[in-house]
CSV table of C-alpha atoms and ligand atoms in Angstrom, one decimal:
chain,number,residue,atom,x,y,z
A,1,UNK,CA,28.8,-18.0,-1.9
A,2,UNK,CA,25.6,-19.5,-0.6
A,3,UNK,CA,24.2,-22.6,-0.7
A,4,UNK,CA,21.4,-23.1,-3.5
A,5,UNK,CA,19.1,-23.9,-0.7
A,6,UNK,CA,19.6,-20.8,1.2
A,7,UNK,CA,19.4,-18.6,-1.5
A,8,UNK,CA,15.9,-20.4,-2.3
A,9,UNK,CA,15.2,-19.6,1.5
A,10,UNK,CA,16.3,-16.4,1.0
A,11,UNK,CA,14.2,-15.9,-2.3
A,12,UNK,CA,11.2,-17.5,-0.4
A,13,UNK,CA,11.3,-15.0,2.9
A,14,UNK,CA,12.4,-12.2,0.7
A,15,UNK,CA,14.6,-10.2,2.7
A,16,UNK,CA,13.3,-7.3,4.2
A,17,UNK,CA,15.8,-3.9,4.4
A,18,UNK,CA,17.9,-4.7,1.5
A,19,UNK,CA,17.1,-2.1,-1.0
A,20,UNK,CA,13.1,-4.0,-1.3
A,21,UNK,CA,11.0,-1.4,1.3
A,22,UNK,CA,8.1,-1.1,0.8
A,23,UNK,CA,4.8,-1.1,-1.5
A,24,UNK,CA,0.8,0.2,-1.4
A,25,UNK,CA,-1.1,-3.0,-0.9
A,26,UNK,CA,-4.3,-1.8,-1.3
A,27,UNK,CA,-6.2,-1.0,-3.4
A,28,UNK,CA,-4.6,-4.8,-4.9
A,29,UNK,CA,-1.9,-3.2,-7.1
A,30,UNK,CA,-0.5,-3.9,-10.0
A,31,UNK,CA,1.7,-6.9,-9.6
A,32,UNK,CA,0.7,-7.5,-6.3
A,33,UNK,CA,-0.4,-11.1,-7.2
A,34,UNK,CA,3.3,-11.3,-6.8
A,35,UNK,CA,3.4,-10.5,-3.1
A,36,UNK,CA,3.6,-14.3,-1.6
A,37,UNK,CA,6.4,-15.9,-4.2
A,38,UNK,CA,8.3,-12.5,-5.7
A,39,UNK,CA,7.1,-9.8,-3.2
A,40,UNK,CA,10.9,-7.9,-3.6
A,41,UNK,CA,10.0,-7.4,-7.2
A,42,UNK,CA,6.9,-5.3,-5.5
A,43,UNK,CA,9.2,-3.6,-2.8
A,44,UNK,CA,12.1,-2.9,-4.8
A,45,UNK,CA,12.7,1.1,-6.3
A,46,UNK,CA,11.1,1.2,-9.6
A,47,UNK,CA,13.1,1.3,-12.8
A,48,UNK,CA,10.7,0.4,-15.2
A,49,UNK,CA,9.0,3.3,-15.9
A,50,UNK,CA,5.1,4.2,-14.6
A,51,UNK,CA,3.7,2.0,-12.7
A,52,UNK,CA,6.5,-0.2,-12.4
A,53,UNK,CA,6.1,-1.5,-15.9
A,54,UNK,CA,3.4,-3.8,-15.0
A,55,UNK,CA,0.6,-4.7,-16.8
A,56,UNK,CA,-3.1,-3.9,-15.9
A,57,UNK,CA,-4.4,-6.0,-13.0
A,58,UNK,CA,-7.1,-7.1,-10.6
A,59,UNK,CA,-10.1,-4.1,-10.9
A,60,UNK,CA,-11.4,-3.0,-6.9
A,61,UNK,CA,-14.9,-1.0,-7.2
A,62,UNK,CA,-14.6,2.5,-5.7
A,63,UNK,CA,-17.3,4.0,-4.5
A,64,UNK,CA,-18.7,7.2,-3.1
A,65,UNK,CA,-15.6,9.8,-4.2
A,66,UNK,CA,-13.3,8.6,-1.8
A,67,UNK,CA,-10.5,6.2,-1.7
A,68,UNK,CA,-8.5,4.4,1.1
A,69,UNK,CA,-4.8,3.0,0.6
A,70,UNK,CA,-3.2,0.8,2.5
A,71,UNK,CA,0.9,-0.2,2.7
A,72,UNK,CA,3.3,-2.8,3.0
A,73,UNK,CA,6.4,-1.3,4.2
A,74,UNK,CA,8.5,-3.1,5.5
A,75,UNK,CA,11.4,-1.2,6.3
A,76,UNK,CA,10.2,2.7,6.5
A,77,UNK,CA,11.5,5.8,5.5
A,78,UNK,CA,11.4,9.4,5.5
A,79,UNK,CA,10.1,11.4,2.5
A,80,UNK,CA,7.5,12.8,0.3
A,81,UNK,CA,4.9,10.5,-1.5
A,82,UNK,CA,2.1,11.7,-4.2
A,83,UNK,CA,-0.7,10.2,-5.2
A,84,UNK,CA,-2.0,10.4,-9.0
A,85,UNK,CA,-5.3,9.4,-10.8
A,86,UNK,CA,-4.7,8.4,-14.3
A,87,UNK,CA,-6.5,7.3,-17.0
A,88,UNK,CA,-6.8,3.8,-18.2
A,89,UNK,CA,-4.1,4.0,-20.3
A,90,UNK,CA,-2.0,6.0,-18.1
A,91,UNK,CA,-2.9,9.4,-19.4
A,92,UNK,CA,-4.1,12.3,-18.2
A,93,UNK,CA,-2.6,11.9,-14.8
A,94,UNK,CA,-3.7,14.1,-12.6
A,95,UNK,CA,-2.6,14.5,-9.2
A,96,UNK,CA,-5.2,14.0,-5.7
A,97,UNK,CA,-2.7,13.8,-2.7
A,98,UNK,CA,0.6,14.9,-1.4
A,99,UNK,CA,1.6,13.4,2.4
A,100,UNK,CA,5.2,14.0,3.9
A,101,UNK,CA,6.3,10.6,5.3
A,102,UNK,CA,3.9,8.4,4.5
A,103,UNK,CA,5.6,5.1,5.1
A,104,UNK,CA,8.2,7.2,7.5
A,105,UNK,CA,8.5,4.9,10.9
A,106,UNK,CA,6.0,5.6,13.1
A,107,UNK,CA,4.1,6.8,10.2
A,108,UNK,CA,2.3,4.2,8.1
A,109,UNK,CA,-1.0,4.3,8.2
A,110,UNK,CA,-4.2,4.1,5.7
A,111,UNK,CA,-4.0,7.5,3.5
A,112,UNK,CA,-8.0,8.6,2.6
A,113,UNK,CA,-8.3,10.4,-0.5
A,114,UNK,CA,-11.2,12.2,-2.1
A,115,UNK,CA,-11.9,11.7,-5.4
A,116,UNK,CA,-12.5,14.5,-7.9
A,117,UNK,CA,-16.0,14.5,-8.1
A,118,UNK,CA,-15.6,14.3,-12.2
A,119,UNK,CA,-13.9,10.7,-11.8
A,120,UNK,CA,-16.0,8.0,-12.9
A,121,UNK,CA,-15.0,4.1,-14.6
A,122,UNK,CA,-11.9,2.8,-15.0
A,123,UNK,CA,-8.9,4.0,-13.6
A,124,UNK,CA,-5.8,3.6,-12.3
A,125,UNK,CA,-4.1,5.1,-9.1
A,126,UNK,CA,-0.9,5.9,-8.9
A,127,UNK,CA,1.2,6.2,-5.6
A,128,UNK,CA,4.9,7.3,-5.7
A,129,UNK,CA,7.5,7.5,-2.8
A,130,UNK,CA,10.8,9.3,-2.9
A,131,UNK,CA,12.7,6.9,0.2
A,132,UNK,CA,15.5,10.0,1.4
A,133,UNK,CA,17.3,7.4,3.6
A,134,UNK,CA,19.6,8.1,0.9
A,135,UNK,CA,20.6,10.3,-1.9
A,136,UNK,CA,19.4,10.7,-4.3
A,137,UNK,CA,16.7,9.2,-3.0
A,138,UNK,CA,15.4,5.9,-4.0
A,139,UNK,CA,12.4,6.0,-6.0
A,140,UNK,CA,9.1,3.6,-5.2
A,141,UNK,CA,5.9,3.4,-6.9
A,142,UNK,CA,2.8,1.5,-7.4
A,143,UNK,CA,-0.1,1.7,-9.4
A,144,UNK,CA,-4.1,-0.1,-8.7
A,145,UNK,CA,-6.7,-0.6,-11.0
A,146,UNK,CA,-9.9,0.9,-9.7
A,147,UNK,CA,-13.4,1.5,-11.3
A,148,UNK,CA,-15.3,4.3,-9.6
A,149,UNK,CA,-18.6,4.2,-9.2
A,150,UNK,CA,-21.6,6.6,-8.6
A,151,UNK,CA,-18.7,9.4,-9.9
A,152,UNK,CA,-18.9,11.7,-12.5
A,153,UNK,CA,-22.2,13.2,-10.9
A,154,UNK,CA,-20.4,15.9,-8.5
A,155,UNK,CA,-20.6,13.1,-5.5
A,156,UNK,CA,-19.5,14.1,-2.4
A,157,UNK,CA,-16.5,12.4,-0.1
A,158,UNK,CA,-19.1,10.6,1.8
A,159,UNK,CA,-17.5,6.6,1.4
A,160,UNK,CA,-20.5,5.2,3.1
A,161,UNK,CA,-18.7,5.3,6.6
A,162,UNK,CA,-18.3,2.0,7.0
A,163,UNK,CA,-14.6,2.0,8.0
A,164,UNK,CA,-13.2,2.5,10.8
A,165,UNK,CA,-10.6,5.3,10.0
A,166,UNK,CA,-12.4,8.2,10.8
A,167,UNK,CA,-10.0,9.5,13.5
A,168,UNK,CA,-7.5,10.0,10.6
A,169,UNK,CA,-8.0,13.3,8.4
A,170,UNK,CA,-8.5,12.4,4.9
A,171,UNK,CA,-6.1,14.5,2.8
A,172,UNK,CA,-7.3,17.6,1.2
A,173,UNK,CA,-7.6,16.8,-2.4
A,174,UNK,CA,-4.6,18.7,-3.4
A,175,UNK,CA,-5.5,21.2,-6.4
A,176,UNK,CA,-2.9,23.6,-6.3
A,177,UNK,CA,-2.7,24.6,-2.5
A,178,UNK,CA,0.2,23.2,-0.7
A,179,UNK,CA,-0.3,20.5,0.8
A,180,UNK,CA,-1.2,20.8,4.5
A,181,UNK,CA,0.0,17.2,6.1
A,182,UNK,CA,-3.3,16.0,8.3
A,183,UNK,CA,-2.8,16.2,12.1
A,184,UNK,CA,-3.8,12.8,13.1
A,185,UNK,CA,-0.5,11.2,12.8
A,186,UNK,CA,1.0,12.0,15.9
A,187,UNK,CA,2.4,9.2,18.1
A,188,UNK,CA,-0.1,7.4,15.8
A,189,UNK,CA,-1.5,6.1,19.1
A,190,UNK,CA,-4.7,4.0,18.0
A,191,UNK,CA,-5.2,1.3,20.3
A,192,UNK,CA,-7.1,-1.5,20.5
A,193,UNK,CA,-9.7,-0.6,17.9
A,194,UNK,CA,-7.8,-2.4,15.1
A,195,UNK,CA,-9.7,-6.1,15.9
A,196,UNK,CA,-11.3,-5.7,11.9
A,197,UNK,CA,-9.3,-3.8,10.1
A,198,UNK,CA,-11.1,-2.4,7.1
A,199,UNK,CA,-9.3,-2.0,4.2
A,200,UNK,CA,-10.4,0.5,0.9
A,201,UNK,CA,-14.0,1.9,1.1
A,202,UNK,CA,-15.6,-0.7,-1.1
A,203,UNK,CA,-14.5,-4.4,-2.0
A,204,UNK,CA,-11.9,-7.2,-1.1
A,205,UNK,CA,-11.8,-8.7,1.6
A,206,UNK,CA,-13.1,-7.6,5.0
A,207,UNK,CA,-10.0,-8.2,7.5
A,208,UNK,CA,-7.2,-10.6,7.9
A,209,UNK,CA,-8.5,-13.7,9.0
A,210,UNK,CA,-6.4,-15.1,12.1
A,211,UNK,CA,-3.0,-16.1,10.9
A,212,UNK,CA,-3.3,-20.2,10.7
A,213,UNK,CA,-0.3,-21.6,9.8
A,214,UNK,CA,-0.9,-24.3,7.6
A,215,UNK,CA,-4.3,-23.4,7.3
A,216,UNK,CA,-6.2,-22.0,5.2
A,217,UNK,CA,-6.6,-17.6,4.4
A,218,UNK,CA,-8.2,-14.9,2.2
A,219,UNK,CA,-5.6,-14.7,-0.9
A,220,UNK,CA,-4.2,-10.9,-0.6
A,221,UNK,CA,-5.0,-10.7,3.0
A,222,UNK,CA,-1.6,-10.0,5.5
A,223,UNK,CA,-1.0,-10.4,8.9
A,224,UNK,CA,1.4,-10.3,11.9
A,225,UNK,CA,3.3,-12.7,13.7
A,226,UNK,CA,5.8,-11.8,15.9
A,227,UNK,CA,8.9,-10.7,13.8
A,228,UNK,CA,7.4,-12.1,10.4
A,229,UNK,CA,4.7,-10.7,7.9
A,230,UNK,CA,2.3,-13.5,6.4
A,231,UNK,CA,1.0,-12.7,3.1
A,232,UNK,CA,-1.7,-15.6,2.0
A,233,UNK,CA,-1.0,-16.4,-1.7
A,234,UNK,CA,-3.8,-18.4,-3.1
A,235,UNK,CA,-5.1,-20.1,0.6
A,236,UNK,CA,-1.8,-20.6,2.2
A,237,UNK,CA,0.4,-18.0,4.3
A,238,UNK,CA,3.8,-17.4,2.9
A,239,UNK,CA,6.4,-15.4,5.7
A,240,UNK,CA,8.5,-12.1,5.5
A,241,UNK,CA,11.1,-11.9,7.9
A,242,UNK,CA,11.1,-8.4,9.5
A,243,UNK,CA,15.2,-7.3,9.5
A,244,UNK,CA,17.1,-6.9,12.4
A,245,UNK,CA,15.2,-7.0,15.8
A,246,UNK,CA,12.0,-5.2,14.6
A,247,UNK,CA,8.7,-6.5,14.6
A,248,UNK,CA,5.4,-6.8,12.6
A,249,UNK,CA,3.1,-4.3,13.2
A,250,UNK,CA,-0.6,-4.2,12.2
A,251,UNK,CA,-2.1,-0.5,11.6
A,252,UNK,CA,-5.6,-0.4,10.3
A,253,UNK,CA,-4.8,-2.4,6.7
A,254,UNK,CA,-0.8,-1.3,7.2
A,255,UNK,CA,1.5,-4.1,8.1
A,256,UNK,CA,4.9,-3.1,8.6
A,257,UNK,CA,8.3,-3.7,10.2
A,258,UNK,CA,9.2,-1.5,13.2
B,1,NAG,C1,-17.8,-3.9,-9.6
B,1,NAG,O1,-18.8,-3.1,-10.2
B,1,NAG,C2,-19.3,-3.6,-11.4
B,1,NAG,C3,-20.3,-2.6,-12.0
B,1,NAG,O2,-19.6,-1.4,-12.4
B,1,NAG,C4,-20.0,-4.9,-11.1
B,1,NAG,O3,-20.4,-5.5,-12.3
B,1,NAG,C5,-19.0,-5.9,-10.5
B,1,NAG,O4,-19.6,-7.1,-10.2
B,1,NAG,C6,-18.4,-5.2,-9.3
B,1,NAG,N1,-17.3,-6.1,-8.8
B,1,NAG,C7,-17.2,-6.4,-7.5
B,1,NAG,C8,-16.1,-7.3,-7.1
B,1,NAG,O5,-18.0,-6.0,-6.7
């Protein structure tokens, strides 16, 4: 067996590849407070029911009928992934995207979804991922407290353009057609526009400040160095070793192992 130290170690740079993947980091998710001391809890398949069990969380404004998520996935897979509004309590889920490989390698990127126009307050989104590395497939989920705002009044999907995502088709809301998977993804080839990421439409913070060991950083915010992910808890950056011989990689507000 292990030492107790490196077990510690090895709670503290939670192991990437295990069976702990991946989970949406923005909008801030449910749990995701958790990300810096606990993150496997977040990147682990879910087995406590919707939305992982966890209790109601930080609130991010929405704004303008559309939505932007953003992932933590540190070891990608192929498969399907949904996204579903609920209500407040977790009813009346009704379902706005469908994507094919969403955190597939090569694949993670923001996912832009509109809103149905009827949305408005407080609610909560829902994103699921079936991981088909194996079977059955391993089952991931995470939920974000949003309040929309400006909804309810038919609005439009205009999010104010202020982000800088607009080479990436946001998903048809997905009523009952079948789901036709955006063409932007290929080769995913964005280069060098990423220098501010933006991450959902409407609040938190702007972009990853430059990673500072020691120093001092937005709490929620990632970023990239070399083979490791830093995730600032509370000021400080806290490290995710990326398995194997992959490497960090920054996409828009995506941060990933590849
Ligand atoms: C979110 O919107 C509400 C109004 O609905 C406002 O009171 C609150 O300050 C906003 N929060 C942030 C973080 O912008």
């Amino acid at each position: 067996m292990r030492s107790i130290l490196s077990i510690a170690m090895i709670a503290l740079t939670a192991v990437a590849g295990v069976s702990a993947h991946g989970y949406m980091s923005r909008p801030f998710c449910r749990g995701c407070e958790k990300a810096a001391m606990q993150v496997d809890d977040l990147k682990s398949p879910n087995f406590r029911g919707i939305c992982r069990g966890e209790p109601a969380g930080k609130v991010t404004n929405v704004s303008g009928g559309s939505l932007t998520l953003g992932f933590t996935i540190t070891a990608p897979h192929v498969g399907n992934c949904k996204v579903f509004l609920l209500d407040k309590n977790l009813g009346n889920a009704i379902q706005i995207g469908e994507r094919m490989d969403c955190a597939a390698p090569g694949k993670v990127a923001d996912w832009s979804l509109n809103l149905p126009s009827s949305a408005s307050g407080s609610k909560v989104v829902r994103w699921t991922w079936d991981a088909c590395h194996v079977s059955p497939c391993e089952k991931y989920e995470q939920c974000a407290d949003i309040n929309i705002i400006g909804g309810g009044s038919g609005g439009g999907g205009n999010n104010g353009g202020n982000d800088n995502d607009d080479g990436e088709a946001p998903a048809k809301p997905t009523k009952s057609k079948t789901p036709t998977r955006p063409t932007k993804t290929k080769g995913s080839s964005r280069p060098t526009k990423t220098s501010a990421p933006k991450d959902d439409a409407s609040t938190g913070p702007t972009s990853a400040p430059a990673p500072a060991p020691g120093g001092s950083c937005t709490h929620g915010a990632f970023t990239c160095s070399g083979s490791r992910i830093g995730i600032c808890n509370f000021g400080q950056w806290s490290w995710i070793s990326c398995s194997g011989s992959t490497k960090c990689t920054n996409q828009g507000s995506n941060y990933y192992c590849a």
